[in-house]
Amino acid sequence: MDRRTFLKASVLGAGVATAPMLFLNTGGAFAAPISFNADLKIPPLLEGWGEQNNRVFELSLQNGSSAFVPGYQTPTFGISGAYLGPVIRARKGDRVTISVRNQLEEPSTLHWHGVKLPGEMDGGPHQSIAPGEIWRPEFMIDQPASMQWYHSHAWHRTGEQVFKGLAGLFIIDDDQSDGLGLPNEYGVDDIPLVLQDRSFNRDGSFRYVAGMHQRMAGLLGNVMLVNGTVGPHLHTSKTRTRFRILNGSNARIYNLAFDDQRPFQQIASDGGLLAEPVTLSRIRLAPGERAELVVDIKGGEEVFLQHQPMSVPGGGMMMAMTAGIDAAAFDILRITSSATDSSGLPALPRRLATLPPLPSSPRGVSRQFVLDTQMMVGSTINGKQMNLQRIDHKVVLGEEEMWEFVNRSPMPHPMHIHGVQFRVLSRNGHLPAKNEQGFKDTVLIHADEVVRILASFDHPASSRFPYMFHCHNLEHEDGGMMGQFTVEHLA
Ligand code: C2O
Ligand code: CU
Ligand code: CU
């Protein structure tokens, strides 16, 4: 692509970026359809150092420059790298210390999304790290094998800082999952995929705008990045691959499928392994959510992981578009295989994890959260916007609670709760789909939907460092769709 094409294309892309036609690969923003020939970047693993179960990790938030588009440098933020961060890898039972040095020119934070730890270590908006400073949280890994992640949670600047690159993955291992025979050779048959949509200015810099439109719908880009790769290609020499997928986008919702509609098995959700593998041909993933999929791709085959259109309860195509769900398909990742090991592949284990049964009528405290989005006002929870000085809820440490989310707005909201991994009890009174019955920390609430979840609050958070609950559409979050709660012993 020459410079003129790029400029022209960028002008095209400078308008409202919600139309799916603007995606690179469907011809549009960058004029030429992309070829999916770039080697998929695999983020480096960080296993830390230390003795026995003590692991020390060092991260630095820094400025970088990335060549997403040939011939152009994009100023980015990265964590110990130019864009995104390494994969932190630790085991259940480890005592982890992470030193986070802020080498940016602006304050930031690092939040361990989905990791169960005390509020003091959580890295929310109260834990700002000034430029030049180091923050050193220490905590126990106290949850099962799973893929969590970390990202900036800076006050009013989460959307922009994550967009620029302040995010990374956090993989937790345990003995139980090691024994299941799942693909687990990192970068070989165990592949992390961070899905992000971005848009660019004509000089190659990221285009992050948080105007009225974005505060309503969230920021939607027109170029897909996977692990920071534009037009990614993965070549595998194994038939069976496990993909650990994070929707790390600010606002876009994906309905993932393979172009030939081949079935795959979902083995894990946000909080870890499902009770048993669930066979699917598509899976919806909202911002903040993770899913682990196992798929078989035989030698000689070429398949594309795609977004495919999905129907939205209660909303037509227009509504789906405002809501960050594209009405047209687009390619995300090209996969080719030269595997020769396809005969004799064992079936996945029937049992992956033992999950506590879902109670039919939860006891204990229940709370209701009404979600709304209004022109001029912005996004609210129970009519209120986030206030750092206000504690919205007080939960008793060790208690189980039922939280009900009622969506009165015309768009979907992926609601996330800090400090817990919860279970989805119901969607509009019905049992959630099998693949939503495992542990989760983020759940998508469609327009007019009522979703109930059950959570055990077993880590503490004081009023000085409370936990957050919020919409993971980052423009909604920055726009005020967030609240705070403490988890403490009864006084
Ligand atoms: Cu992933 Cu409060 O965030
Ligand atoms: Cu979180
Ligand atoms: Cu929202």
Short mmCIF file of C-alpha atoms and ligand atoms in Angstrom, two decimals:
data_model
loop_
_atom_site.label_atom_id
_atom_site.label_comp_id
_atom_site.label_asym_id
_atom_site.label_seq_id
_atom_site.Cartn_x
_atom_site.Cartn_y
_atom_site.Cartn_z
CA MET A 1 0.00 0.00 0.00
CA ASP A 2 1.53 3.33 -0.97
CA ARG A 3 1.30 6.51 0.98
CA ARG A 4 -1.43 8.00 -1.20
CA THR A 5 -3.70 5.02 -0.80
CA PHE A 6 -3.16 5.14 2.92
CA LEU A 7 -3.96 8.83 3.13
CA LYS A 8 -7.07 8.48 1.03
CA ALA A 9 -8.15 5.48 2.97
CA SER A 10 -7.58 7.22 6.26
CA VAL A 11 -9.77 10.10 5.20
CA LEU A 12 -12.46 7.56 4.47
CA GLY A 13 -11.95 6.09 7.87
CA ALA A 14 -12.07 9.39 9.67
CA GLY A 15 -15.86 9.57 9.79
CA VAL A 16 -18.14 7.60 12.02
CA ALA A 17 -16.29 4.35 12.48
CA THR A 18 -19.21 2.12 13.31
CA ALA A 19 -19.96 0.76 9.85
CA PRO A 20 -18.59 -2.75 9.49
CA MET A 21 -17.66 -2.04 5.86
CA LEU A 22 -14.82 0.08 7.13
CA PHE A 23 -12.94 -2.93 8.36
CA LEU A 24 -9.57 -3.35 6.77
CA ASN A 25 -10.17 -6.85 5.60
CA THR A 26 -13.48 -6.12 3.93
CA GLY A 27 -11.88 -3.31 1.91
CA GLY A 28 -12.50 0.17 3.14
CA ALA A 29 -10.52 2.13 5.61
CA PHE A 30 -7.19 1.10 4.16
CA ALA A 31 -8.53 0.69 0.63
CA ALA A 32 -6.72 -2.55 -0.09
CA PRO A 33 -8.07 -5.72 1.49
CA ILE A 34 -5.47 -7.08 3.81
CA SER A 35 -3.78 -10.35 3.17
CA PHE A 36 -3.55 -11.98 6.63
CA ASN A 37 0.11 -12.74 6.09
CA ALA A 38 1.61 -11.15 9.19
CA ASP A 39 2.86 -13.67 11.75
CA LEU A 40 0.58 -13.51 14.77
CA LYS A 41 2.57 -11.91 17.59
CA ILE A 42 2.68 -14.02 20.73
CA PRO A 43 3.18 -11.94 23.88
CA PRO A 44 6.28 -12.98 25.85
CA LEU A 45 5.77 -15.04 29.00
CA LEU A 46 6.86 -13.60 32.31
CA GLU A 47 7.30 -16.31 34.91
CA GLY A 48 8.91 -14.14 37.55
CA TRP A 49 11.77 -14.97 39.87
CA GLY A 50 12.00 -16.01 43.48
CA GLU A 51 12.13 -19.05 45.69
CA GLN A 52 9.52 -21.73 46.08
CA ASN A 53 6.07 -20.20 45.94
CA ASN A 54 7.26 -16.62 46.00
CA ARG A 55 7.20 -15.01 42.60
CA VAL A 56 8.37 -11.50 41.88
CA PHE A 57 7.42 -9.78 38.65
CA GLU A 58 8.58 -6.44 37.31
CA LEU A 59 6.53 -4.37 34.95
CA SER A 60 7.06 -0.91 33.60
CA LEU A 61 4.46 1.31 32.01
CA GLN A 62 6.21 3.04 29.15
CA ASN A 63 5.96 4.93 25.90
CA GLY A 64 6.56 2.99 22.74
CA SER A 65 6.30 3.14 19.00
CA SER A 66 4.70 0.35 16.97
CA ALA A 67 4.63 -0.39 13.25
CA PHE A 68 1.06 -1.66 12.84
CA VAL A 69 0.87 -0.36 9.28
CA PRO A 70 3.95 -0.73 7.06
CA GLY A 71 5.75 2.57 6.72
CA TYR A 72 4.01 4.19 9.68
CA GLN A 73 4.96 4.44 13.33
CA THR A 74 2.16 4.64 15.86
CA PRO A 75 3.01 6.16 19.25
CA THR A 76 1.75 3.62 21.77
CA PHE A 77 1.79 2.75 25.45
CA GLY A 78 3.18 -0.59 26.50
CA ILE A 79 4.01 -2.59 29.58
CA SER A 80 7.67 -3.62 29.50
CA GLY A 81 7.35 -3.36 25.71
CA ALA A 82 6.06 -1.07 22.99
CA TYR A 83 2.41 -2.16 22.97
CA LEU A 84 0.48 -4.33 25.45
CA GLY A 85 2.35 -6.29 28.12
CA PRO A 86 3.85 -9.72 28.76
CA VAL A 87 1.78 -12.66 29.95
CA ILE A 88 2.19 -12.97 33.70
CA ARG A 89 2.13 -16.65 34.59
CA ALA A 90 1.70 -17.89 38.15
CA ARG A 91 0.28 -20.88 40.02
CA LYS A 92 -2.49 -21.25 42.50
CA GLY A 93 -0.89 -20.97 45.93
CA ASP A 94 1.88 -18.63 44.76
CA ARG A 95 2.62 -15.51 46.73
CA VAL A 96 3.06 -12.88 44.07
CA THR A 97 4.77 -9.48 44.26
CA ILE A 98 4.51 -7.23 41.26
CA SER A 99 6.52 -4.09 40.98
CA VAL A 100 4.87 -1.64 38.63
CA ARG A 101 7.01 1.32 37.61
CA ASN A 102 5.27 4.18 35.85
CA GLN A 103 7.61 5.59 33.22
CA LEU A 104 4.87 7.48 31.42
CA GLU A 105 4.38 11.22 31.68
CA GLU A 106 0.93 10.78 33.16
CA PRO A 107 -0.53 9.01 36.19
CA SER A 108 -1.85 5.52 35.66
CA THR A 109 -2.86 2.39 37.57
CA LEU A 110 -2.72 -1.33 36.94
CA HIS A 111 -5.75 -3.42 37.82
CA TRP A 112 -5.68 -7.24 37.95
CA HIS A 113 -9.00 -7.97 36.28
CA GLY A 114 -10.57 -11.20 37.52
CA VAL A 115 -7.83 -11.92 40.05
CA LYS A 116 -9.30 -12.43 43.50
CA LEU A 117 -7.30 -10.24 45.84
CA PRO A 118 -7.90 -7.62 48.54
CA GLY A 119 -9.08 -4.16 47.48
CA GLU A 120 -5.75 -2.72 48.59
CA MET A 121 -3.96 -4.66 45.85
CA ASP A 122 -6.64 -4.25 43.20
CA GLY A 123 -5.18 -1.29 41.31
CA GLY A 124 -8.40 0.66 40.91
CA PRO A 125 -8.76 4.42 40.42
CA HIS A 126 -7.73 5.12 44.05
CA GLN A 127 -4.33 3.57 43.44
CA SER A 128 -2.87 6.03 41.01
CA ILE A 129 0.84 5.63 40.30
CA ALA A 130 2.44 9.02 39.65
CA PRO A 131 5.01 9.36 36.87
CA GLY A 132 8.34 7.97 38.08
CA GLU A 133 6.78 6.07 40.97
CA ILE A 134 6.65 2.36 41.74
CA TRP A 135 3.64 0.51 43.15
CA ARG A 136 4.25 -2.94 44.66
CA PRO A 137 1.15 -5.00 45.36
CA GLU A 138 1.57 -8.41 47.01
CA PHE A 139 -1.06 -11.10 47.05
CA MET A 140 -1.78 -14.83 47.10
CA ILE A 141 -3.05 -16.60 44.00
CA ASP A 142 -6.19 -18.00 45.52
CA GLN A 143 -8.28 -19.27 42.61
CA PRO A 144 -8.29 -22.04 40.00
CA ALA A 145 -6.48 -22.19 36.66
CA SER A 146 -7.82 -19.51 34.35
CA MET A 147 -6.88 -16.59 32.16
CA GLN A 148 -7.21 -13.22 33.81
CA TRP A 149 -5.81 -9.93 32.58
CA TYR A 150 -4.49 -6.59 33.73
CA HIS A 151 -5.06 -3.10 32.46
CA SER A 152 -5.03 0.57 33.34
CA HIS A 153 -7.93 1.70 35.52
CA ALA A 154 -6.97 5.37 35.62
CA TRP A 155 -9.68 7.77 36.70
CA HIS A 156 -11.50 9.03 33.58
CA ARG A 157 -8.63 7.78 31.42
CA THR A 158 -9.10 4.02 31.36
CA GLY A 159 -10.52 4.04 27.84
CA GLU A 160 -7.71 6.05 26.35
CA GLN A 161 -4.88 4.33 28.23
CA VAL A 162 -6.13 0.84 27.39
CA PHE A 163 -6.67 1.92 23.77
CA LYS A 164 -3.04 3.06 23.60
CA GLY A 165 -1.85 -0.32 24.90
CA LEU A 166 -1.92 -0.59 28.70
CA ALA A 167 -3.20 -4.17 28.98
CA GLY A 168 -1.81 -7.69 29.27
CA LEU A 169 -2.77 -11.26 30.16
CA PHE A 170 -2.41 -13.08 33.47
CA ILE A 171 -2.49 -16.87 33.26
CA ILE A 172 -3.04 -18.94 36.40
CA ASP A 173 -2.16 -22.65 36.50
CA ASP A 174 -3.07 -25.35 38.98
CA ASP A 175 -2.42 -29.07 39.44
CA GLN A 176 -5.98 -30.05 38.69
CA SER A 177 -5.98 -28.51 35.21
CA ASP A 178 -2.43 -29.72 34.49
CA GLY A 179 -3.76 -33.26 34.81
CA LEU A 180 -6.45 -32.94 32.16
CA GLY A 181 -4.36 -33.37 29.03
CA LEU A 182 -5.51 -30.07 27.53
CA PRO A 183 -3.23 -28.36 25.00
CA ASN A 184 -0.85 -26.33 27.14
CA GLU A 185 2.35 -25.64 25.25
CA TYR A 186 2.40 -21.86 25.25
CA GLY A 187 2.74 -20.36 21.79
CA VAL A 188 2.60 -23.82 20.17
CA ASP A 189 -0.83 -25.30 20.81
CA ASP A 190 -1.91 -22.93 23.59
CA ILE A 191 -2.37 -19.56 21.93
CA PRO A 192 -3.48 -16.33 23.59
CA LEU A 193 -5.56 -13.95 21.44
CA VAL A 194 -6.15 -10.37 22.56
CA LEU A 195 -8.85 -8.95 20.29
CA GLN A 196 -8.88 -5.18 19.87
CA ASP A 197 -10.31 -2.80 17.31
CA ARG A 198 -8.46 0.44 16.70
CA SER A 199 -8.61 3.42 14.41
CA PHE A 200 -5.81 5.53 13.06
CA ASN A 201 -5.23 9.12 12.02
CA ARG A 202 -3.68 9.76 8.65
CA ASP A 203 -0.22 10.21 10.15
CA GLY A 204 -0.43 6.68 11.51
CA SER A 205 -1.17 7.68 15.11
CA PHE A 206 -4.03 6.13 17.03
CA ARG A 207 -7.28 8.01 16.78
CA TYR A 208 -8.91 8.05 20.20
CA VAL A 209 -11.89 10.38 20.45
CA ALA A 210 -14.32 10.40 23.33
CA GLY A 211 -17.02 12.71 22.08
CA MET A 212 -20.75 12.50 22.57
CA HIS A 213 -21.11 9.62 20.14
CA GLN A 214 -18.41 7.53 21.83
CA ARG A 215 -19.78 8.24 25.28
CA MET A 216 -23.08 6.79 24.07
CA ALA A 217 -21.85 3.83 22.04
CA GLY A 218 -18.27 3.39 23.12
CA LEU A 219 -15.26 3.75 20.88
CA LEU A 220 -15.37 1.49 17.84
CA GLY A 221 -12.28 1.22 15.65
CA ASN A 222 -12.06 0.13 12.05
CA VAL A 223 -8.94 -2.01 12.10
CA MET A 224 -8.64 -5.30 13.98
CA LEU A 225 -5.53 -6.03 16.00
CA VAL A 226 -4.85 -9.46 17.46
CA ASN A 227 -2.03 -9.33 20.02
CA GLY A 228 -1.14 -6.06 18.31
CA THR A 229 -0.92 -7.69 14.85
CA VAL A 230 -2.81 -6.33 11.84
CA GLY A 231 -3.82 -9.08 9.40
CA PRO A 232 -2.54 -11.94 11.59
CA HIS A 233 -1.71 -15.43 10.40
CA LEU A 234 -1.04 -18.40 12.67
CA HIS A 235 0.60 -21.50 11.28
CA THR A 236 0.35 -24.56 13.45
CA SER A 237 1.99 -27.96 13.35
CA LYS A 238 -0.50 -29.50 15.76
CA THR A 239 -4.04 -30.51 14.95
CA ARG A 240 -5.53 -29.49 18.27
CA THR A 241 -5.20 -25.91 19.42
CA ARG A 242 -6.40 -24.14 22.50
CA PHE A 243 -7.17 -20.46 22.07
CA ARG A 244 -7.34 -18.30 25.18
CA ILE A 245 -9.29 -15.32 23.96
CA LEU A 246 -9.69 -11.94 25.61
CA ASN A 247 -12.00 -9.31 24.23
CA GLY A 248 -9.67 -6.44 25.04
CA SER A 249 -11.63 -3.95 22.95
CA ASN A 250 -13.02 -0.78 24.46
CA ALA A 251 -16.57 -1.33 23.23
CA ARG A 252 -16.87 -3.84 20.39
CA ILE A 253 -18.74 -7.11 20.96
CA TYR A 254 -17.68 -10.14 18.90
CA ASN A 255 -19.63 -13.17 17.83
CA LEU A 256 -16.74 -15.50 17.08
CA ALA A 257 -16.96 -18.40 14.64
CA PHE A 258 -14.85 -20.14 12.04
CA ASP A 259 -15.57 -19.33 8.38
CA ASP A 260 -16.61 -22.94 7.65
CA GLN A 261 -18.81 -22.99 10.79
CA ARG A 262 -16.77 -25.88 12.19
CA PRO A 263 -17.65 -26.80 15.75
CA PHE A 264 -15.26 -26.13 18.61
CA GLN A 265 -15.38 -26.75 22.31
CA GLN A 266 -15.43 -24.09 24.96
CA ILE A 267 -13.53 -25.33 27.99
CA ALA A 268 -13.27 -22.21 30.15
CA SER A 269 -14.92 -18.87 30.84
CA ASP A 270 -13.62 -15.84 32.76
CA GLY A 271 -13.09 -17.61 36.06
CA GLY A 272 -11.67 -20.92 34.83
CA LEU A 273 -12.70 -24.32 33.52
CA LEU A 274 -16.34 -25.10 32.84
CA ALA A 275 -17.81 -28.22 34.43
CA GLU A 276 -17.57 -29.94 31.05
CA PRO A 277 -16.61 -28.94 27.49
CA VAL A 278 -19.47 -27.26 25.60
CA THR A 279 -19.65 -27.80 21.85
CA LEU A 280 -20.43 -24.59 19.97
CA SER A 281 -20.12 -23.14 16.50
CA ARG A 282 -20.12 -19.51 17.64
CA ILE A 283 -19.46 -17.65 20.82
CA ARG A 284 -20.27 -14.11 21.86
CA LEU A 285 -17.58 -12.20 23.70
CA ALA A 286 -18.16 -8.75 25.18
CA PRO A 287 -15.43 -6.36 26.33
CA GLY A 288 -13.62 -7.78 29.36
CA GLU A 289 -14.83 -11.35 28.84
CA ARG A 290 -12.52 -14.29 28.20
CA ALA A 291 -13.15 -17.72 26.72
CA GLU A 292 -10.91 -20.72 26.12
CA LEU A 293 -11.72 -22.74 23.04
CA VAL A 294 -10.30 -26.00 21.73
CA VAL A 295 -10.49 -26.57 17.98
CA ASP A 296 -9.11 -29.25 15.67
CA ILE A 297 -7.58 -28.08 12.38
CA LYS A 298 -6.13 -30.81 10.17
CA GLY A 299 -2.91 -30.58 8.14
CA GLY A 300 -3.48 -28.73 4.86
CA GLU A 301 -6.54 -26.86 6.09
CA GLU A 302 -6.92 -23.08 6.14
CA VAL A 303 -9.60 -21.51 8.30
CA PHE A 304 -10.44 -18.00 9.40
CA LEU A 305 -11.59 -17.00 12.83
CA GLN A 306 -14.26 -14.41 12.14
CA HIS A 307 -16.84 -12.17 13.63
CA GLN A 308 -20.23 -13.23 12.32
CA PRO A 309 -23.49 -11.32 12.60
CA MET A 310 -25.62 -12.16 15.61
CA SER A 311 -29.16 -11.35 16.47
CA VAL A 312 -29.70 -9.10 19.42
CA PRO A 313 -32.72 -9.68 21.62
CA GLY A 314 -35.04 -6.71 21.29
CA GLY A 315 -32.91 -4.82 18.78
CA GLY A 316 -32.75 -4.58 15.02
CA MET A 317 -29.67 -4.09 12.94
CA MET A 318 -29.37 -0.37 13.60
CA MET A 319 -29.54 -0.93 17.28
CA ALA A 320 -26.97 -3.69 17.05
CA MET A 321 -24.64 -1.29 15.27
CA THR A 322 -24.93 1.47 17.82
CA ALA A 323 -24.37 -1.18 20.39
CA GLY A 324 -21.01 -2.28 19.06
CA ILE A 325 -22.15 -5.48 17.40
CA ASP A 326 -21.41 -5.53 13.70
CA ALA A 327 -24.08 -6.59 11.26
CA ALA A 328 -21.56 -7.92 8.73
CA ALA A 329 -18.93 -10.64 9.05
CA PHE A 330 -15.23 -9.82 9.05
CA ASP A 331 -12.06 -11.87 9.36
CA ILE A 332 -9.96 -11.76 12.51
CA LEU A 333 -7.25 -14.43 12.18
CA ARG A 334 -6.09 -16.78 9.41
CA ILE A 335 -4.99 -20.21 10.60
CA THR A 336 -3.16 -22.81 8.52
CA SER A 337 -2.01 -26.21 9.64
CA SER A 338 0.66 -28.66 8.59
CA ALA A 339 -0.26 -31.12 11.32
CA THR A 340 0.26 -34.82 10.83
CA ASP A 341 -1.05 -35.91 14.23
CA SER A 342 -4.78 -35.89 13.54
CA SER A 343 -5.41 -39.62 13.85
CA GLY A 344 -5.88 -40.92 17.34
CA LEU A 345 -6.49 -37.60 19.04
CA PRO A 346 -8.26 -38.40 22.30
CA ALA A 347 -11.61 -36.84 23.14
CA LEU A 348 -11.43 -34.05 25.69
CA PRO A 349 -12.19 -35.14 29.26
CA ARG A 350 -15.92 -35.21 29.98
CA ARG A 351 -15.37 -33.56 33.37
CA LEU A 352 -13.18 -30.49 33.55
CA ALA A 353 -14.05 -29.06 36.94
CA THR A 354 -16.42 -29.58 39.84
CA LEU A 355 -18.52 -26.47 40.23
CA PRO A 356 -20.89 -25.95 43.13
CA PRO A 357 -24.51 -26.44 42.01
CA LEU A 358 -26.50 -23.26 41.36
CA PRO A 359 -29.05 -22.68 44.12
CA SER A 360 -32.63 -22.36 42.91
CA SER A 361 -33.46 -19.67 45.42
CA PRO A 362 -30.44 -17.79 46.75
CA ARG A 363 -30.53 -16.69 50.36
CA GLY A 364 -28.88 -13.60 51.75
CA VAL A 365 -28.79 -10.01 50.61
CA SER A 366 -29.91 -9.08 47.13
CA ARG A 367 -29.28 -5.83 45.34
CA GLN A 368 -30.65 -4.33 42.18
CA PHE A 369 -28.71 -2.27 39.65
CA VAL A 370 -30.66 -0.36 37.02
CA LEU A 371 -28.54 0.50 34.00
CA ASP A 372 -29.42 3.48 31.88
CA THR A 373 -27.89 5.61 29.16
CA GLN A 374 -29.27 9.04 28.40
CA MET A 375 -28.36 11.67 25.86
CA MET A 376 -26.58 14.59 27.56
CA VAL A 377 -26.41 12.80 30.91
CA GLY A 378 -24.40 9.72 30.03
CA SER A 379 -24.50 6.26 31.52
CA THR A 380 -25.81 5.67 35.02
CA ILE A 381 -26.30 2.89 37.54
CA ASN A 382 -29.39 3.39 39.72
CA GLY A 383 -29.58 6.92 38.34
CA LYS A 384 -26.12 7.84 39.58
CA GLN A 385 -22.76 8.43 38.01
CA MET A 386 -19.53 7.34 39.60
CA ASN A 387 -18.25 9.43 42.49
CA LEU A 388 -14.85 8.53 43.95
CA GLN A 389 -15.96 9.92 47.32
CA ARG A 390 -19.13 7.84 47.57
CA ILE A 391 -19.40 4.22 48.69
CA ASP A 392 -22.46 2.81 46.96
CA HIS A 393 -22.72 -0.54 48.70
CA LYS A 394 -21.39 -2.27 51.80
CA VAL A 395 -21.05 -6.03 51.60
CA VAL A 396 -20.31 -8.23 54.60
CA LEU A 397 -17.09 -10.22 54.22
CA GLY A 398 -17.73 -13.91 53.63
CA GLU A 399 -21.33 -13.44 52.52
CA GLU A 400 -23.00 -14.58 49.37
CA GLU A 401 -25.23 -12.08 47.55
CA MET A 402 -27.53 -12.02 44.55
CA TRP A 403 -27.09 -9.00 42.28
CA GLU A 404 -29.73 -8.21 39.69
CA PHE A 405 -28.85 -6.06 36.68
CA VAL A 406 -31.78 -4.46 34.88
CA ASN A 407 -30.94 -2.84 31.56
CA ARG A 408 -33.31 0.03 30.77
CA SER A 409 -31.06 1.50 28.08
CA PRO A 410 -31.17 0.74 24.35
CA MET A 411 -27.68 -0.78 24.32
CA PRO A 412 -25.90 -3.70 25.89
CA HIS A 413 -23.62 -3.28 28.91
CA PRO A 414 -20.95 -5.83 29.89
CA MET A 415 -21.08 -5.52 33.68
CA HIS A 416 -17.96 -6.38 35.65
CA ILE A 417 -17.49 -6.81 39.40
CA HIS A 418 -14.12 -6.57 41.14
CA GLY A 419 -13.00 -8.95 43.86
CA VAL A 420 -15.17 -11.92 42.87
CA GLN A 421 -15.82 -14.63 40.33
CA PHE A 422 -19.59 -15.03 40.15
CA ARG A 423 -22.13 -17.40 38.64
CA VAL A 424 -24.90 -16.29 36.30
CA LEU A 425 -28.19 -17.44 37.83
CA SER A 426 -30.59 -16.34 35.14
CA ARG A 427 -31.24 -14.25 32.04
CA ASN A 428 -34.78 -12.92 31.97
CA GLY A 429 -35.74 -15.66 34.40
CA HIS A 430 -34.22 -18.47 32.34
CA LEU A 431 -31.16 -20.54 33.10
CA PRO A 432 -28.17 -19.17 31.17
CA ALA A 433 -26.67 -21.20 28.32
CA LYS A 434 -24.35 -24.05 29.36
CA ASN A 435 -21.23 -22.07 28.50
CA GLU A 436 -22.34 -19.27 30.81
CA GLN A 437 -22.77 -21.52 33.81
CA GLY A 438 -19.14 -21.42 34.91
CA PHE A 439 -17.36 -18.72 36.89
CA LYS A 440 -17.42 -15.25 35.40
CA ASP A 441 -16.49 -11.72 36.34
CA THR A 442 -18.10 -9.91 33.42
CA VAL A 443 -21.56 -10.55 32.02
CA LEU A 444 -23.27 -8.92 29.06
CA ILE A 445 -26.70 -7.45 29.77
CA HIS A 446 -28.66 -6.78 26.59
CA ALA A 447 -31.21 -4.01 26.22
CA ASP A 448 -34.32 -4.78 28.28
CA GLU A 449 -32.68 -7.78 29.83
CA VAL A 450 -32.62 -8.72 33.51
CA VAL A 451 -29.61 -10.78 34.58
CA ARG A 452 -29.08 -12.20 38.05
CA ILE A 453 -25.74 -13.29 39.38
CA LEU A 454 -24.59 -14.92 42.60
CA ALA A 455 -21.26 -13.96 44.16
CA SER A 456 -19.33 -14.88 47.30
CA PHE A 457 -17.42 -11.93 48.63
CA ASP A 458 -14.46 -13.54 50.33
CA HIS A 459 -11.76 -10.89 49.96
CA PRO A 460 -11.80 -7.59 51.88
CA ALA A 461 -11.96 -4.05 50.56
CA SER A 462 -12.03 -1.00 52.81
CA SER A 463 -13.55 2.41 52.11
CA ARG A 464 -10.05 3.65 51.38
CA PHE A 465 -9.54 1.06 48.62
CA PRO A 466 -13.02 -0.12 47.67
CA TYR A 467 -13.83 -2.49 44.82
CA MET A 468 -15.42 -1.19 41.65
CA PHE A 469 -18.37 -2.53 39.70
CA HIS A 470 -18.87 -1.09 36.27
CA CYS A 471 -19.68 -1.43 32.64
CA HIS A 472 -16.63 -2.72 30.74
CA ASN A 473 -17.50 -0.63 27.72
CA LEU A 474 -14.63 1.64 28.68
CA GLU A 475 -16.24 4.82 27.40
CA HIS A 476 -19.29 4.01 29.53
CA GLU A 477 -17.01 3.35 32.48
CA ASP A 478 -15.11 6.62 32.05
CA GLY A 479 -18.46 8.32 31.45
CA GLY A 480 -19.64 7.35 34.94
CA MET A 481 -21.20 3.89 34.66
CA MET A 482 -19.32 2.67 37.70
CA GLY A 483 -19.85 2.38 41.43
CA GLN A 484 -17.87 1.36 44.51
CA PHE A 485 -18.41 -1.15 47.29
CA THR A 486 -16.62 -2.25 50.42
CA VAL A 487 -16.32 -5.81 51.73
CA GLU A 488 -15.79 -5.82 55.49
CA HIS A 489 -16.57 -7.75 58.65
CA LEU A 490 -19.73 -6.70 60.43
CA ALA A 491 -18.81 -3.80 62.72
CU1 C2O B 1 -11.28 -4.85 33.71
CU2 C2O B 1 -12.65 -2.57 36.66
O1 C2O B 1 -11.92 -3.66 35.15
CU CU B 2 -11.70 -5.85 37.18
CU CU B 3 -22.22 0.12 29.13
#
